Tab-separated table of C-alpha atoms in Angstrom:
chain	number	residue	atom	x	y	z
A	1308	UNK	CA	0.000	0.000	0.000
A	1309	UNK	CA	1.323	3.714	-0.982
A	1310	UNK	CA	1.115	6.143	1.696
A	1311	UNK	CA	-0.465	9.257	0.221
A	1312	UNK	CA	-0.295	12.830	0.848
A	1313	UNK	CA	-4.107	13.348	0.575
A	1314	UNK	CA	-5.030	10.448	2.607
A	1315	UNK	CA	-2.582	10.974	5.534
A	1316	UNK	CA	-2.962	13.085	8.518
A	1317	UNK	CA	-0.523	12.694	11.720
A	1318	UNK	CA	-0.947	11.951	15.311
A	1319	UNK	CA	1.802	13.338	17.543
A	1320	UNK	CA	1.669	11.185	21.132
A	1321	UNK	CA	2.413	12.161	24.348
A	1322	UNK	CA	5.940	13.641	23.921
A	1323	UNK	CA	6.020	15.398	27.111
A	1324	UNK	CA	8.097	17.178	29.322
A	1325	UNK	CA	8.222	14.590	32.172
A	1326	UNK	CA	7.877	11.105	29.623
A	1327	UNK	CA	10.635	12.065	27.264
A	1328	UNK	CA	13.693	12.529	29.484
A	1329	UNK	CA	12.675	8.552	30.609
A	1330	UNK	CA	12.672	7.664	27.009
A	1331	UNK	CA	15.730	4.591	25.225
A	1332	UNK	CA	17.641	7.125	22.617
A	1333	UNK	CA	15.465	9.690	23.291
A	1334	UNK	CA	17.570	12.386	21.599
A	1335	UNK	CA	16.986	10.795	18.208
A	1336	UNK	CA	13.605	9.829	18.389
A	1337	UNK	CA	13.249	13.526	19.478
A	1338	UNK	CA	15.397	14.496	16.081
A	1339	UNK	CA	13.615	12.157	13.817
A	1340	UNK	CA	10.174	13.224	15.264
A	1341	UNK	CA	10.725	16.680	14.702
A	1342	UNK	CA	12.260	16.236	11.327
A	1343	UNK	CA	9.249	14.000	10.402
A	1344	UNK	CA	6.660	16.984	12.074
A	1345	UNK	CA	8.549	19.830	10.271
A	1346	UNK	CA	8.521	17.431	6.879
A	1347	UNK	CA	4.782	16.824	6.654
A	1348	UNK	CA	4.666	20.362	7.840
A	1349	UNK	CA	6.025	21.230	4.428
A	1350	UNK	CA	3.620	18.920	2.902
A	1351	UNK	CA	0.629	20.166	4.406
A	1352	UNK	CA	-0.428	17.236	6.121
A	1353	UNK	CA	-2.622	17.957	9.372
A	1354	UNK	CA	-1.043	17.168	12.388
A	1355	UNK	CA	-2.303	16.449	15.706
A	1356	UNK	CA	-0.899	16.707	19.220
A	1357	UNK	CA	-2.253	14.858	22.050
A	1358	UNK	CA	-0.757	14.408	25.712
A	1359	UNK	CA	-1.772	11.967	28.642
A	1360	UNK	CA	-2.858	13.416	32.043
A	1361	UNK	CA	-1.160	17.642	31.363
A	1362	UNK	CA	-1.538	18.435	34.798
A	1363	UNK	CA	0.866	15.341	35.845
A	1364	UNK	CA	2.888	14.892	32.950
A	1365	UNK	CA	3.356	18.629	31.741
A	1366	UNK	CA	3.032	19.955	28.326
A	1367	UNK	CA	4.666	18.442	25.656
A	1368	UNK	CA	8.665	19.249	24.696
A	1369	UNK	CA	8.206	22.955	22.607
A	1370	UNK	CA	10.353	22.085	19.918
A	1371	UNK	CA	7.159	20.112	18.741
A	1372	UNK	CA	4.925	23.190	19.078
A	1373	UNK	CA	7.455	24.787	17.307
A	1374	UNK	CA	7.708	22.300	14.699
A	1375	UNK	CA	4.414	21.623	13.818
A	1376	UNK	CA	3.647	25.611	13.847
A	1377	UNK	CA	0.568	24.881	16.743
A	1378	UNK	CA	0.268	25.241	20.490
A	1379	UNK	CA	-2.949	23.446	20.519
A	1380	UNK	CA	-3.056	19.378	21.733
A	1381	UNK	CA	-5.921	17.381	22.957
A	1382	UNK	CA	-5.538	16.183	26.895
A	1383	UNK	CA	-6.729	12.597	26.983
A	1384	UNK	CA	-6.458	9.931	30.291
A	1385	UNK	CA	-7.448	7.348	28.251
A	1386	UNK	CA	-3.842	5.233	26.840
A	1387	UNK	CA	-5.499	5.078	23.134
A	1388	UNK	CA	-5.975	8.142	21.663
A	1389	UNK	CA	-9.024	6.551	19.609
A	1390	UNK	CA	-10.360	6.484	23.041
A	1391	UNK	CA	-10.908	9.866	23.224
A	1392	UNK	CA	-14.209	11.133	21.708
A	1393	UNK	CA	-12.617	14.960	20.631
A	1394	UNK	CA	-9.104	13.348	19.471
A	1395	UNK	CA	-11.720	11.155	17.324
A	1396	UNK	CA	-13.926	13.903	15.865
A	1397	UNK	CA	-11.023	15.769	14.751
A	1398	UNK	CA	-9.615	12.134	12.883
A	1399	UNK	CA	-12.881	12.029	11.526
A	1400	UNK	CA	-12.869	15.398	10.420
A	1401	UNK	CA	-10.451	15.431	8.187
A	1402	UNK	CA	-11.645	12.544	6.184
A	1403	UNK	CA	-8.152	10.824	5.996
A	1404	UNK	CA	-7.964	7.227	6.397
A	1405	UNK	CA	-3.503	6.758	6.976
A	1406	UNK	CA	-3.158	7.912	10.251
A	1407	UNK	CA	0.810	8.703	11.027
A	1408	UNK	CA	1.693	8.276	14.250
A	1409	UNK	CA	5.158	9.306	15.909
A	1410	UNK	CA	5.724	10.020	19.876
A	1411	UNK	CA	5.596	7.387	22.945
A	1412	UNK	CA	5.684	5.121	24.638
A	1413	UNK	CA	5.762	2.431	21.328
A	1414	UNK	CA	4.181	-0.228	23.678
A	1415	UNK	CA	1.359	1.667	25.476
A	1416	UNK	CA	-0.158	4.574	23.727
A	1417	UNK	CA	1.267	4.136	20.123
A	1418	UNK	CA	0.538	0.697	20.105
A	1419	UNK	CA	-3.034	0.882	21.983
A	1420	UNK	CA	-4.189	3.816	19.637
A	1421	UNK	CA	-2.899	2.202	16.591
A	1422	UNK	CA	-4.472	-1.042	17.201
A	1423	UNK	CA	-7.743	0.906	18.087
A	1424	UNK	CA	-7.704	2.753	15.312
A	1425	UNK	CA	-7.264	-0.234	12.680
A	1426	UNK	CA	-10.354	-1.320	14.267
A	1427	UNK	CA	-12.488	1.481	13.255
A	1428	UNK	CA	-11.104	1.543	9.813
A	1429	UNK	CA	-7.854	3.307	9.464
A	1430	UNK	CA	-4.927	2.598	8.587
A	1431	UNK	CA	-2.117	3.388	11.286
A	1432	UNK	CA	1.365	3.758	10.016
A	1433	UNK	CA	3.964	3.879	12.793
A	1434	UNK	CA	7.274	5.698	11.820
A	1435	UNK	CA	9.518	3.284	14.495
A	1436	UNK	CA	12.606	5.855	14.440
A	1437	UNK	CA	10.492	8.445	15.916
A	1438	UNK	CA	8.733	6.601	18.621
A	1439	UNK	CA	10.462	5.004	21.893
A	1440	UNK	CA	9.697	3.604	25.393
A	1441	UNK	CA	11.690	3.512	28.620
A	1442	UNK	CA	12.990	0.035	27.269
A	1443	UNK	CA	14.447	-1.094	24.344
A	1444	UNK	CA	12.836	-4.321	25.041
A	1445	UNK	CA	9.302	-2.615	25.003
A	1446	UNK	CA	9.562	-0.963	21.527
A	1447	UNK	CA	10.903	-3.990	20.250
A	1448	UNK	CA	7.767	-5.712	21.009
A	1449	UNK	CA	5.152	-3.250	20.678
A	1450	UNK	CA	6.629	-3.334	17.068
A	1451	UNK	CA	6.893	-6.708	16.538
A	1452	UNK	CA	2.956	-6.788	17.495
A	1453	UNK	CA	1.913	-3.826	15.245
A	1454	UNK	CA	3.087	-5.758	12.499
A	1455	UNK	CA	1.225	-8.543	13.389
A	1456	UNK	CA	-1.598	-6.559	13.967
A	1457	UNK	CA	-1.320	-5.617	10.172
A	1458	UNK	CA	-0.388	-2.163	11.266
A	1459	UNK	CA	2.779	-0.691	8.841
A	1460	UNK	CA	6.165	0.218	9.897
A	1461	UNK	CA	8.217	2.712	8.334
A	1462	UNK	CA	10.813	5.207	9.326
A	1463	UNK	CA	10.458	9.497	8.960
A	1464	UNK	CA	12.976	9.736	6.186
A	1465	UNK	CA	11.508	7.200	3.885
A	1466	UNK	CA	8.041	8.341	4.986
A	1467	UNK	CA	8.868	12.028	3.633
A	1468	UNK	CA	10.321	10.483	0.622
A	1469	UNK	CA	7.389	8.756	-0.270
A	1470	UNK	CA	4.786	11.486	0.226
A	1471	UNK	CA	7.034	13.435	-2.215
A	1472	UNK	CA	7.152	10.710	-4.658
A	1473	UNK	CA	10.020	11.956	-7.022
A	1474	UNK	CA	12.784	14.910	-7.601
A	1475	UNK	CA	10.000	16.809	-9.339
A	1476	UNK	CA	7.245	17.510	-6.349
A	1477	UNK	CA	7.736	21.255	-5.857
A	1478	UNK	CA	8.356	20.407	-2.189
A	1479	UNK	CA	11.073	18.020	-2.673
A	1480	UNK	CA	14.379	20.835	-2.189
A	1481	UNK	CA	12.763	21.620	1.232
A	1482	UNK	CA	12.256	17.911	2.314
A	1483	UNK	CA	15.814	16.944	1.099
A	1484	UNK	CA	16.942	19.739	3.227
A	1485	UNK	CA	14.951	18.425	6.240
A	1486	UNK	CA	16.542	15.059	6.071
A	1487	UNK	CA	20.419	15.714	5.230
């Protein structure tokens, strides 16, 4: 299946000021994330931003604000975002089946949301070199069970690449830039 520009949206989870610190290789899932948010940025595909529990957990890191260009983000307590009746509404909204999904942790909300959402008809894609957990052990599994779960893997830069197709999409300069 070809991931498609006017099909995708993204969902940006939990990277917050309190989780990511905790998080295996955290500095580049935190680069590839952002690359990946700035990249579909570019390609004007929506973007959403959720985070568990605020008040506990604080705000997600700003370099993701900054990246995405938004301040807004849904609050949710339940682990799956598809749990979450506004986080839902604004899927739904937008029409667009390939949901993108970056952030942590791979084997509690990534992988809960994405299996969720597969079961109401989307297609997840996880980009696994911008997601993490506290153990290496954790996102190893969480991916190995995505895949079984028919959920695809893929990583930022070949992500961007794809959405950009060839050399000739008027967007490709700035996306080349993004991932050098």
């Amino acid at each position: 299946m070809r991931i498609l520009p006017e099909d995708s949206q993204c969902m940006i989870i939990d990277m917050q000021e309190k989780l990511m610190p905790t998080m295996t290789r955290r500095e580049a899932c935190e680069d590839r994330a952002l690359m990946l948010i700035r990249g579909l940025k570019v390609l004007d595909i929506p973007m959403l931003i959720t985070q568990q529990y605020t008040k506990g957990l604080g705000m997600s890191i700003p370099a993701v604000y900054e990246a995405a260009g938004t301040d807004a983000f849904f609050d949710k307590r339940a682990f799956s975002c598809a749990k979450d009746e506004a986080i839902l509404a604004a899927l739904e909204a937008r029409n667009r089946k390939t949901v993108l999904v970056c952030g942590v942790e791979s084997h509690v909300c990534v992988l809960h949301t994405c299996i969720d959402l597969k079961a109401l008809g989307y297609q997840p894609v996880i980009v696994t070199d911008a997601v993490s957990s506290r153990k290496k052990s954790d996102k190893k599994t969480a991916l190995r069970r995505a895949e079984q779960e028919g959920i695809l893997l893929t990583t930022a830069e070949s992500l961007l690449f794809e959405l950009t197709v060839d050399s000739r999409h008027p967007k490709f300069k700035e996306i080349s830039a993004l991932v050098k």
